[in-house]
mmCIF file of C-alpha atoms in Angstrom:
data_model
loop_
_atom_site.group_PDB
_atom_site.id
_atom_site.type_symbol
_atom_site.label_atom_id
_atom_site.label_comp_id
_atom_site.label_asym_id
_atom_site.label_seq_id
_atom_site.Cartn_x
_atom_site.Cartn_y
_atom_site.Cartn_z
ATOM 1 C CA MET W 847 0.257 0.403 0.083
ATOM 2 C CA THR W 848 1.200 3.497 -0.728
ATOM 3 C CA THR W 849 1.800 5.897 1.883
ATOM 4 C CA ARG W 850 0.320 8.985 1.138
ATOM 5 C CA ASP W 851 2.035 12.074 3.367
ATOM 6 C CA PHE W 852 -0.205 14.978 4.178
ATOM 7 C CA ASN W 853 2.189 17.353 4.409
ATOM 8 C CA LYS W 854 3.755 16.999 0.845
ATOM 9 C CA THR W 855 2.294 19.549 -0.701
ATOM 10 C CA THR W 856 3.341 21.957 -4.253
ATOM 11 C CA ASP W 857 2.982 25.153 -6.344
ATOM 12 C CA LEU W 858 0.061 25.396 -8.368
ATOM 13 C CA GLY W 859 2.394 27.249 -11.266
ATOM 14 C CA ARG W 860 0.597 28.246 -14.294
ATOM 15 C CA VAL W 861 -3.411 27.791 -14.172
ATOM 16 C CA LEU W 862 -5.783 27.278 -16.984
ATOM 17 C CA VAL W 863 -10.067 27.186 -15.621
ATOM 18 C CA THR W 864 -12.083 26.272 -17.995
ATOM 19 C CA GLY W 865 -15.480 27.225 -17.263
ATOM 20 C CA GLY W 866 -13.979 30.791 -16.469
ATOM 21 C CA SER W 867 -16.670 32.923 -17.392
ATOM 22 C CA GLY W 868 -18.935 31.119 -15.138
ATOM 23 C CA PHE W 869 -20.193 31.336 -11.940
ATOM 24 C CA VAL W 870 -17.738 28.707 -10.475
ATOM 25 C CA GLY W 871 -15.236 29.403 -13.163
ATOM 26 C CA CYS W 872 -15.241 33.344 -12.404
ATOM 27 C CA ASN W 873 -15.492 32.996 -8.817
ATOM 28 C CA PHE W 874 -11.667 30.873 -9.279
ATOM 29 C CA VAL W 875 -10.729 32.616 -11.615
ATOM 30 C CA LYS W 876 -10.493 36.265 -9.755
ATOM 31 C CA THR W 877 -9.343 34.134 -6.339
ATOM 32 C CA LEU W 878 -6.324 32.842 -8.346
ATOM 33 C CA LEU W 879 -5.564 36.327 -9.195
ATOM 34 C CA ALA W 880 -5.769 37.091 -6.028
ATOM 35 C CA LYS W 881 -2.825 34.957 -4.592
ATOM 36 C CA GLY W 882 -0.793 35.982 -7.125
ATOM 37 C CA TYR W 883 -0.994 33.093 -10.099
ATOM 38 C CA LYS W 884 -0.682 33.770 -13.868
ATOM 39 C CA VAL W 885 -4.542 32.173 -15.301
ATOM 40 C CA ARG W 886 -6.211 31.402 -18.338
ATOM 41 C CA SER W 887 -9.505 31.454 -18.447
ATOM 42 C CA PHE W 888 -11.796 29.355 -20.990
ATOM 43 C CA ASP W 889 -14.942 29.253 -21.559
ATOM 44 C CA LEU W 890 -17.275 29.582 -24.353
ATOM 45 C CA ALA W 891 -18.737 33.047 -23.452
ATOM 46 C CA PRO W 892 -16.519 35.505 -22.567
ATOM 47 C CA SER W 893 -15.131 37.181 -19.611
ATOM 48 C CA PRO W 894 -17.188 39.069 -17.151
ATOM 49 C CA LEU W 895 -13.376 40.748 -15.761
ATOM 50 C CA PRO W 896 -11.616 43.425 -16.741
ATOM 51 C CA ALA W 897 -8.278 43.274 -18.958
ATOM 52 C CA GLN W 898 -5.184 42.731 -16.479
ATOM 53 C CA GLU W 899 -1.993 41.944 -16.272
ATOM 54 C CA ASN W 900 -1.688 38.147 -14.747
ATOM 55 C CA LEU W 901 -4.882 36.827 -16.920
ATOM 56 C CA GLU W 902 -5.033 35.461 -20.017
ATOM 57 C CA VAL W 903 -8.478 34.909 -21.650
ATOM 58 C CA VAL W 904 -9.516 32.056 -24.299
ATOM 59 C CA GLN W 905 -12.718 32.461 -26.056
ATOM 60 C CA GLY W 906 -13.706 28.933 -27.285
ATOM 61 C CA ASN W 907 -15.664 25.149 -27.512
ATOM 62 C CA ILE W 908 -14.413 23.041 -25.328
ATOM 63 C CA CYS W 909 -15.100 20.362 -28.177
ATOM 64 C CA ASP W 910 -12.895 21.958 -30.797
ATOM 65 C CA GLN W 911 -9.863 19.587 -30.493
ATOM 66 C CA GLU W 912 -7.403 22.256 -31.839
ATOM 67 C CA LEU W 913 -8.359 25.028 -29.617
ATOM 68 C CA VAL W 914 -8.059 23.274 -26.750
ATOM 69 C CA ARG W 915 -4.603 21.224 -27.991
ATOM 70 C CA LYS W 916 -3.346 25.177 -28.217
ATOM 71 C CA CYS W 917 -5.236 26.393 -24.605
ATOM 72 C CA VAL W 918 -3.204 24.104 -22.507
ATOM 73 C CA GLN W 919 0.444 24.397 -23.749
ATOM 74 C CA GLY W 920 2.336 26.162 -20.998
ATOM 75 C CA ILE W 921 0.008 24.952 -18.689
ATOM 76 C CA ASP W 922 1.014 23.557 -14.708
ATOM 77 C CA THR W 923 -2.503 22.807 -13.457
ATOM 78 C CA ILE W 924 -5.655 22.740 -14.975
ATOM 79 C CA PHE W 925 -9.030 23.456 -12.739
ATOM 80 C CA HIS W 926 -11.857 21.805 -15.158
ATOM 81 C CA THR W 927 -15.113 23.449 -14.294
ATOM 82 C CA ALA W 928 -16.479 23.767 -17.761
ATOM 83 C CA ALA W 929 -20.282 21.842 -18.187
ATOM 84 C CA ILE W 930 -23.475 21.586 -19.418
ATOM 85 C CA ILE W 931 -25.733 20.906 -16.526
ATOM 86 C CA GLU W 932 -28.674 19.092 -18.708
ATOM 87 C CA LEU W 933 -30.875 17.341 -15.756
ATOM 88 C CA LYS W 934 -33.650 15.832 -17.781
ATOM 89 C CA GLY W 935 -33.838 12.460 -17.807
ATOM 90 C CA GLY W 936 -35.548 9.332 -18.318
ATOM 91 C CA SER W 937 -36.671 7.691 -21.429
ATOM 92 C CA ALA W 938 -37.857 11.271 -22.783
ATOM 93 C CA VAL W 939 -34.383 12.179 -23.571
ATOM 94 C CA THR W 940 -33.615 13.267 -27.176
ATOM 95 C CA GLN W 941 -30.767 11.752 -28.626
ATOM 96 C CA GLU W 942 -30.059 15.300 -29.209
ATOM 97 C CA TYR W 943 -29.788 16.106 -25.707
ATOM 98 C CA ARG W 944 -27.684 13.026 -24.804
ATOM 99 C CA ASP W 945 -25.152 13.489 -27.800
ATOM 100 C CA ARG W 946 -24.446 17.292 -26.831
ATOM 101 C CA SER W 947 -24.297 16.136 -23.455
ATOM 102 C CA TYR W 948 -21.708 13.647 -23.645
ATOM 103 C CA ALA W 949 -19.872 15.605 -26.431
ATOM 104 C CA ILE W 950 -18.994 18.331 -23.502
ATOM 105 C CA ASN W 951 -18.878 16.852 -20.269
ATOM 106 C CA VAL W 952 -17.385 13.305 -21.308
ATOM 107 C CA GLU W 953 -15.686 13.967 -24.732
ATOM 108 C CA GLY W 954 -14.855 17.302 -23.627
ATOM 109 C CA THR W 955 -12.804 16.149 -20.552
ATOM 110 C CA LYS W 956 -11.020 13.669 -21.891
ATOM 111 C CA ASN W 957 -9.215 16.060 -24.730
ATOM 112 C CA LEU W 958 -8.494 18.424 -22.223
ATOM 113 C CA LEU W 959 -6.990 15.737 -20.098
ATOM 114 C CA ARG W 960 -4.802 14.000 -23.179
ATOM 115 C CA PHE W 961 -4.049 17.294 -24.532
ATOM 116 C CA GLY W 962 -2.554 18.143 -21.035
ATOM 117 C CA GLN W 963 -0.455 14.436 -21.125
ATOM 118 C CA GLU W 964 0.893 15.648 -24.041
ATOM 119 C CA ALA W 965 1.734 19.265 -23.201
ATOM 120 C CA GLY W 966 3.242 18.143 -19.986
ATOM 121 C CA VAL W 967 0.625 19.568 -17.454
ATOM 122 C CA LYS W 968 0.834 18.049 -13.898
ATOM 123 C CA ARG W 969 -1.902 18.339 -12.153
ATOM 124 C CA PHE W 970 -5.594 18.053 -13.380
ATOM 125 C CA VAL W 971 -8.595 18.853 -10.691
ATOM 126 C CA TYR W 972 -12.564 17.784 -12.213
ATOM 127 C CA THR W 973 -15.249 19.468 -10.975
ATOM 128 C CA ALA W 974 -17.761 16.756 -10.397
ATOM 129 C CA SER W 975 -21.354 16.321 -8.115
ATOM 130 C CA ASN W 976 -22.076 14.717 -4.888
ATOM 131 C CA SER W 977 -25.188 13.072 -7.551
ATOM 132 C CA VAL W 978 -22.584 10.628 -8.544
ATOM 133 C CA VAL W 979 -23.039 8.370 -5.498
ATOM 134 C CA ILE W 980 -26.576 9.281 -5.654
ATOM 135 C CA GLY W 981 -29.146 6.612 -5.968
ATOM 136 C CA GLY W 982 -32.765 7.603 -5.050
ATOM 137 C CA GLN W 983 -31.716 6.202 -1.864
ATOM 138 C CA PRO W 984 -31.342 8.215 1.428
ATOM 139 C CA ILE W 985 -27.445 9.480 2.133
ATOM 140 C CA SER W 986 -26.895 10.909 6.067
ATOM 141 C CA GLY W 987 -23.106 11.617 6.037
ATOM 142 C CA GLY W 988 -22.566 9.633 2.626
ATOM 143 C CA ASP W 989 -18.254 9.667 2.476
ATOM 144 C CA GLU W 990 -15.982 8.772 -0.685
ATOM 145 C CA THR W 991 -16.109 4.984 -0.047
ATOM 146 C CA LEU W 992 -19.775 5.230 -1.743
ATOM 147 C CA PRO W 993 -20.013 2.964 -4.781
ATOM 148 C CA TYR W 994 -21.157 5.305 -8.170
ATOM 149 C CA ALA W 995 -24.555 5.270 -9.203
ATOM 150 C CA GLU W 996 -26.378 3.161 -11.509
ATOM 151 C CA ARG W 997 -29.628 5.063 -11.674
ATOM 152 C CA PHE W 998 -29.675 8.177 -13.535
ATOM 153 C CA ASN W 999 -32.244 10.593 -12.964
ATOM 154 C CA ASP W 1000 -30.232 13.258 -15.240
ATOM 155 C CA LEU W 1001 -28.069 13.542 -18.112
ATOM 156 C CA TYR W 1002 -26.152 16.129 -15.655
ATOM 157 C CA THR W 1003 -25.164 12.850 -13.607
ATOM 158 C CA GLU W 1004 -24.934 10.026 -15.911
ATOM 159 C CA THR W 1005 -21.710 11.840 -17.402
ATOM 160 C CA LYS W 1006 -20.176 12.824 -14.549
ATOM 161 C CA VAL W 1007 -20.082 9.736 -13.640
ATOM 162 C CA VAL W 1008 -18.728 8.489 -16.777
ATOM 163 C CA ALA W 1009 -16.027 11.346 -16.206
ATOM 164 C CA GLU W 1010 -15.143 11.322 -13.045
ATOM 165 C CA LYS W 1011 -14.514 7.351 -13.780
ATOM 166 C CA TRP W 1012 -12.113 8.689 -16.743
ATOM 167 C CA VAL W 1013 -10.576 10.817 -14.741
ATOM 168 C CA LEU W 1014 -9.222 9.215 -11.978
ATOM 169 C CA GLU W 1015 -7.788 6.049 -13.906
ATOM 170 C CA GLN W 1016 -5.483 8.617 -15.435
ATOM 171 C CA ASN W 1017 -3.838 9.487 -12.776
ATOM 172 C CA GLY W 1018 -0.068 9.386 -12.510
ATOM 173 C CA LYS W 1019 -0.538 7.900 -16.284
ATOM 174 C CA ASN W 1020 1.872 10.170 -18.787
ATOM 175 C CA GLY W 1021 3.134 12.183 -15.699
ATOM 176 C CA ILE W 1022 0.030 13.879 -15.215
ATOM 177 C CA LEU W 1023 -1.805 13.419 -11.427
ATOM 178 C CA THR W 1024 -5.908 13.955 -10.791
ATOM 179 C CA CYS W 1025 -8.412 14.103 -8.071
ATOM 180 C CA SER W 1026 -12.236 14.960 -8.861
ATOM 181 C CA ILE W 1027 -14.080 17.387 -6.403
ATOM 182 C CA ARG W 1028 -17.362 16.772 -5.299
ATOM 183 C CA PRO W 1029 -19.885 20.023 -5.080
ATOM 184 C CA SER W 1030 -22.946 20.283 -3.406
ATOM 185 C CA GLY W 1031 -25.792 22.443 -4.195
ATOM 186 C CA ILE W 1032 -23.445 25.330 -5.374
ATOM 187 C CA TRP W 1033 -24.949 29.268 -4.221
ATOM 188 C CA GLY W 1034 -23.546 32.565 -3.677
ATOM 189 C CA GLU W 1035 -22.590 35.437 -5.795
ATOM 190 C CA GLY W 1036 -22.883 35.033 -9.292
ATOM 191 C CA ASP W 1037 -24.755 32.168 -9.169
ATOM 192 C CA GLN W 1038 -28.025 32.090 -11.764
ATOM 193 C CA THR W 1039 -29.214 27.641 -10.454
ATOM 194 C CA MET W 1040 -29.766 27.476 -6.882
ATOM 195 C CA PHE W 1041 -32.988 30.223 -6.608
ATOM 196 C CA ARG W 1042 -33.475 31.015 -9.888
ATOM 197 C CA HIS W 1043 -36.207 28.005 -10.311
ATOM 198 C CA MET W 1044 -37.630 28.983 -6.925
ATOM 199 C CA PHE W 1045 -37.723 33.188 -8.070
ATOM 200 C CA ASN W 1046 -39.385 31.652 -11.665
ATOM 201 C CA GLN W 1047 -42.088 30.074 -8.879
ATOM 202 C CA MET W 1048 -42.250 32.820 -6.807
ATOM 203 C CA ILE W 1049 -42.775 35.482 -9.125
ATOM 204 C CA ALA W 1050 -45.252 33.308 -10.714
ATOM 205 C CA GLY W 1051 -47.614 32.526 -7.453
ATOM 206 C CA LEU W 1052 -46.705 29.509 -7.414
ATOM 207 C CA LEU W 1053 -44.816 28.744 -3.949
ATOM 208 C CA GLN W 1054 -47.469 28.206 -2.024
ATOM 209 C CA ALA W 1055 -46.272 25.094 -0.212
ATOM 210 C CA GLN W 1056 -43.151 23.235 1.409
ATOM 211 C CA VAL W 1057 -42.706 20.034 0.208
ATOM 212 C CA GLY W 1058 -41.717 17.296 1.992
ATOM 213 C CA SER W 1059 -41.868 17.048 6.120
ATOM 214 C CA GLY W 1060 -39.414 20.003 7.035
ATOM 215 C CA LYS W 1061 -36.984 16.905 8.505
ATOM 216 C CA ALA W 1062 -34.791 15.734 4.912
ATOM 217 C CA LYS W 1063 -31.601 17.796 5.341
ATOM 218 C CA LEU W 1064 -29.475 18.212 2.304
ATOM 219 C CA ASP W 1065 -25.864 20.168 2.180
ATOM 220 C CA ASN W 1066 -24.622 23.078 0.089
ATOM 221 C CA SER W 1067 -21.339 23.971 -1.097
ATOM 222 C CA TYR W 1068 -20.823 28.064 -0.929
ATOM 223 C CA VAL W 1069 -18.676 28.955 -3.964
ATOM 224 C CA HIS W 1070 -16.161 30.224 -2.159
ATOM 225 C CA ASN W 1071 -15.631 27.321 0.141
ATOM 226 C CA LEU W 1072 -15.550 25.081 -2.697
ATOM 227 C CA VAL W 1073 -12.584 27.233 -4.689
ATOM 228 C CA HIS W 1074 -11.158 26.739 -1.538
ATOM 229 C CA GLY W 1075 -10.716 22.742 -1.187
ATOM 230 C CA HIS W 1076 -10.196 22.545 -5.291
ATOM 231 C CA ILE W 1077 -7.012 24.605 -4.484
ATOM 232 C CA LEU W 1078 -5.771 22.705 -1.331
ATOM 233 C CA ALA W 1079 -6.831 19.042 -3.773
ATOM 234 C CA ALA W 1080 -4.476 20.777 -6.897
ATOM 235 C CA GLN W 1081 -1.942 21.449 -3.807
ATOM 236 C CA HIS W 1082 -2.232 18.095 -2.768
ATOM 237 C CA LEU W 1083 -1.210 16.540 -6.081
ATOM 238 C CA VAL W 1084 1.834 15.656 -6.243
ATOM 239 C CA GLU W 1085 3.577 12.323 -5.797
ATOM 240 C CA GLY W 1086 3.489 10.950 -2.518
ATOM 241 C CA GLY W 1087 0.319 13.516 -1.572
ATOM 242 C CA THR W 1088 -2.568 12.805 -0.402
ATOM 243 C CA SER W 1089 -5.019 13.976 -3.355
ATOM 244 C CA PRO W 1090 -3.483 12.250 -6.429
ATOM 245 C CA GLY W 1091 -6.448 10.076 -8.059
ATOM 246 C CA GLN W 1092 -8.918 10.539 -4.751
ATOM 247 C CA ALA W 1093 -11.850 11.892 -5.115
ATOM 248 C CA TYR W 1094 -13.469 14.382 -2.444
ATOM 249 C CA PHE W 1095 -17.052 15.964 -1.018
ATOM 250 C CA ILE W 1096 -16.408 19.892 -0.775
ATOM 251 C CA ASN W 1097 -18.791 21.481 1.407
ATOM 252 C CA ASP W 1098 -20.366 24.058 3.808
ATOM 253 C CA GLY W 1099 -20.464 21.018 6.503
ATOM 254 C CA GLU W 1100 -23.508 21.826 7.776
ATOM 255 C CA PRO W 1101 -26.605 19.442 6.726
ATOM 256 C CA ILE W 1102 -29.900 21.904 6.616
ATOM 257 C CA ASN W 1103 -33.782 21.408 5.609
ATOM 258 C CA MET W 1104 -33.873 23.268 1.556
ATOM 259 C CA PHE W 1105 -36.407 25.220 3.219
ATOM 260 C CA ASP W 1106 -34.496 26.396 6.299
ATOM 261 C CA PHE W 1107 -32.277 27.183 3.839
ATOM 262 C CA SER W 1108 -33.734 29.493 1.388
ATOM 263 C CA ARG W 1109 -36.241 31.222 4.068
ATOM 264 C CA PRO W 1110 -33.750 33.765 5.109
ATOM 265 C CA VAL W 1111 -33.643 35.084 0.609
ATOM 266 C CA VAL W 1112 -37.131 34.358 0.265
ATOM 267 C CA GLU W 1113 -38.462 36.594 3.066
ATOM 268 C CA ALA W 1114 -35.261 39.332 2.234
ATOM 269 C CA VAL W 1115 -37.063 39.477 -0.929
ATOM 270 C CA GLY W 1116 -39.931 40.406 0.714
ATOM 271 C CA TYR W 1117 -42.145 36.921 -0.919
ATOM 272 C CA PRO W 1118 -44.859 35.539 2.001
ATOM 273 C CA PHE W 1119 -43.019 32.114 3.258
ATOM 274 C CA PRO W 1120 -45.617 29.522 2.699
ATOM 275 C CA LYS W 1121 -46.666 27.996 5.851
ATOM 276 C CA ILE W 1122 -48.368 24.596 4.634
ATOM 277 C CA ARG W 1123 -46.934 21.162 3.294
ATOM 278 C CA VAL W 1124 -47.405 19.085 0.425
ATOM 279 C CA PRO W 1125 -46.132 15.247 0.077
ATOM 280 C CA ALA W 1126 -43.445 15.009 -1.982
ATOM 281 C CA ALA W 1127 -44.401 12.036 -3.484
ATOM 282 C CA LEU W 1128 -47.384 13.560 -4.817
ATOM 283 C CA VAL W 1129 -45.228 16.470 -5.565
ATOM 284 C CA LYS W 1130 -42.584 14.240 -7.810
ATOM 285 C CA GLY W 1131 -45.782 12.255 -9.020
ATOM 286 C CA ILE W 1132 -47.094 15.215 -10.780
ATOM 287 C CA MET W 1133 -44.182 16.879 -12.117
ATOM 288 C CA ALA W 1134 -42.521 13.553 -13.881
ATOM 289 C CA PHE W 1135 -46.172 13.404 -15.162
ATOM 290 C CA TRP W 1136 -46.019 16.880 -16.500
ATOM 291 C CA GLN W 1137 -41.969 16.290 -17.620
ATOM 292 C CA MET W 1138 -43.078 13.162 -20.060
ATOM 293 C CA LEU W 1139 -45.840 15.903 -21.580
ATOM 294 C CA HIS W 1140 -43.323 17.901 -22.265
ATOM 295 C CA PHE W 1141 -41.144 15.417 -23.810
ATOM 296 C CA LYS W 1142 -44.075 13.892 -25.955
ATOM 297 C CA PHE W 1143 -46.263 16.746 -26.928
ATOM 298 C CA GLY W 1144 -43.986 20.268 -26.431
ATOM 299 C CA ILE W 1145 -45.676 21.415 -23.810
ATOM 300 C CA GLN W 1146 -44.415 24.307 -21.743
ATOM 301 C CA GLU W 1147 -41.674 22.366 -19.165
ATOM 302 C CA PRO W 1148 -42.575 21.552 -15.372
ATOM 303 C CA PRO W 1149 -41.927 24.662 -12.816
ATOM 304 C CA VAL W 1150 -39.536 21.786 -10.976
ATOM 305 C CA PRO W 1151 -37.301 19.021 -12.066
ATOM 306 C CA PRO W 1152 -38.861 15.755 -10.550
ATOM 307 C CA LEU W 1153 -35.391 14.577 -9.373
ATOM 308 C CA ALA W 1154 -35.539 18.331 -7.460
ATOM 309 C CA ILE W 1155 -38.240 16.976 -6.029
ATOM 310 C CA GLU W 1156 -36.461 13.810 -4.936
ATOM 311 C CA ARG W 1157 -33.141 16.085 -3.497
ATOM 312 C CA ILE W 1158 -35.106 18.060 -0.939
ATOM 313 C CA ALA W 1159 -36.992 14.832 -0.013
ATOM 314 C CA ILE W 1160 -35.017 12.607 1.424
ATOM 315 C CA ASP W 1161 -31.955 13.157 3.160
ATOM 316 C CA ASN W 1162 -29.077 13.818 0.806
ATOM 317 C CA TYR W 1163 -25.825 15.493 2.825
ATOM 318 C CA PHE W 1164 -21.910 14.055 2.832
ATOM 319 C CA SER W 1165 -19.598 14.296 5.048
ATOM 320 C CA ILE W 1166 -16.169 16.371 3.917
ATOM 321 C CA ALA W 1167 -14.265 14.411 7.127
ATOM 322 C CA LYS W 1168 -11.560 12.853 4.500
ATOM 323 C CA ALA W 1169 -11.436 16.703 3.139
ATOM 324 C CA ARG W 1170 -9.952 17.847 6.342
ATOM 325 C CA ARG W 1171 -7.565 14.621 7.102
ATOM 326 C CA ASP W 1172 -6.086 14.828 2.986
ATOM 327 C CA LEU W 1173 -6.159 18.579 2.577
ATOM 328 C CA GLY W 1174 -6.638 20.251 5.951
ATOM 329 C CA TYR W 1175 -10.211 21.936 4.290
ATOM 330 C CA GLU W 1176 -12.071 23.344 6.511
ATOM 331 C CA PRO W 1177 -15.125 25.661 5.131
ATOM 332 C CA LEU W 1178 -13.843 29.359 4.716
ATOM 333 C CA TYR W 1179 -17.514 30.822 5.860
ATOM 334 C CA ASN W 1180 -20.325 28.596 7.530
ATOM 335 C CA THR W 1181 -23.750 29.078 6.462
ATOM 336 C CA GLN W 1182 -24.713 32.042 8.171
ATOM 337 C CA GLN W 1183 -21.959 34.425 7.037
ATOM 338 C CA GLY W 1184 -22.371 33.367 3.585
ATOM 339 C CA LEU W 1185 -25.840 34.111 3.470
ATOM 340 C CA LYS W 1186 -24.900 38.039 5.092
ATOM 341 C CA GLU W 1187 -22.937 38.420 2.171
ATOM 342 C CA CYS W 1188 -24.953 37.665 -1.314
ATOM 343 C CA ILE W 1189 -28.405 37.941 0.012
ATOM 344 C CA PRO W 1190 -27.822 41.543 -1.354
ATOM 345 C CA TYR W 1191 -26.525 39.583 -4.917
ATOM 346 C CA TYR W 1192 -29.858 37.451 -4.778
ATOM 347 C CA VAL W 1193 -32.398 40.344 -3.873
ATOM 348 C CA GLU W 1194 -30.905 42.112 -7.136
ATOM 349 C CA MET W 1195 -31.438 39.230 -8.797
ATOM 350 C CA TYR W 1196 -34.891 38.327 -7.623
ATOM 351 C CA LYS W 1197 -35.864 42.469 -8.787
ATOM 352 C CA LYS W 1198 -34.776 42.199 -11.829
ATOM 353 C CA MET W 1199 -36.143 38.857 -13.097
ATOM 354 C CA LYS W 1200 -39.584 40.408 -11.480
ATOM 355 C CA LEU W 1201 -38.674 43.268 -13.965
ATOM 356 C CA ALA W 1202 -37.976 40.837 -16.642
ATOM 357 C CA ALA W 1203 -41.298 39.250 -16.075
ATOM 358 C CA GLY W 1204 -43.449 42.284 -16.725
ATOM 359 C CA LYS W 1205 -44.291 42.267 -12.344
#
């Protein structure tokens, strides 16, 4: 058995962040620049950051092999956050959706890592998801020994499982060390996902009840905690270090019911927080039937994906003990601190969404 040394760490050198214009990637780039690193940001979308000395921006598609090959030149550490989040699933998924998800999330990842190996990149940190081990059963404090999910409710989870397995298998091959980070629900300034579905329901007047018993807990990953965990993992990607070939759950370490978590945001925007509760199984069944009709007849998508109902109705949270032990990870912010910092952002986001909806 190979001995791993917690004290073995390395400098990151020159860094590439894929998805550098997105929510997580942009926060990543800003953090790395603040730490003095030279950063290359790669994304299909233009970077929202101002031009600066240590930032190089490459705009293009991760499916463009020649561009990816050029993008990894001169890089020491890759943080791969780019992905398409496709939450549709089941037999209703069209081949078009499936092909697109696999092209970006699987083949894009493989090309990035292969070209990185050719270019002499030393470290590759993959951004997966806690959903890679979720199989529809309650998980309370789950750890990294849990088996991969075999039942997939959505293409995002399916492709993340395939890609993470492959990335970890590449550890130590052709001079590159790899690891994977598994976030929970990511939130914070710049987020366009965590509260967007809820805000849409609120603006339409549909958020009238809490779903489930209120006892189920999940965990979340404040974006600055998540970036911190990625950087620690990369620093430990050294021969004899703790992180090569490993996967880590990185979250806020505070399991909480989703409605309890969202209540401060809902109240901050001035929406009356719902008091009544409805059974989760009933709501999930309705949403699943609605989604089937959407795919079959082209009607409007359901306001909440069936998977989202499942994940707030049963315990679904993970331990960060391994990250603490191997990486020295501790969340930089607790939930209360994170909310205090980003509630103004969510209030402004809600105002803009209401204005766009003519409300």
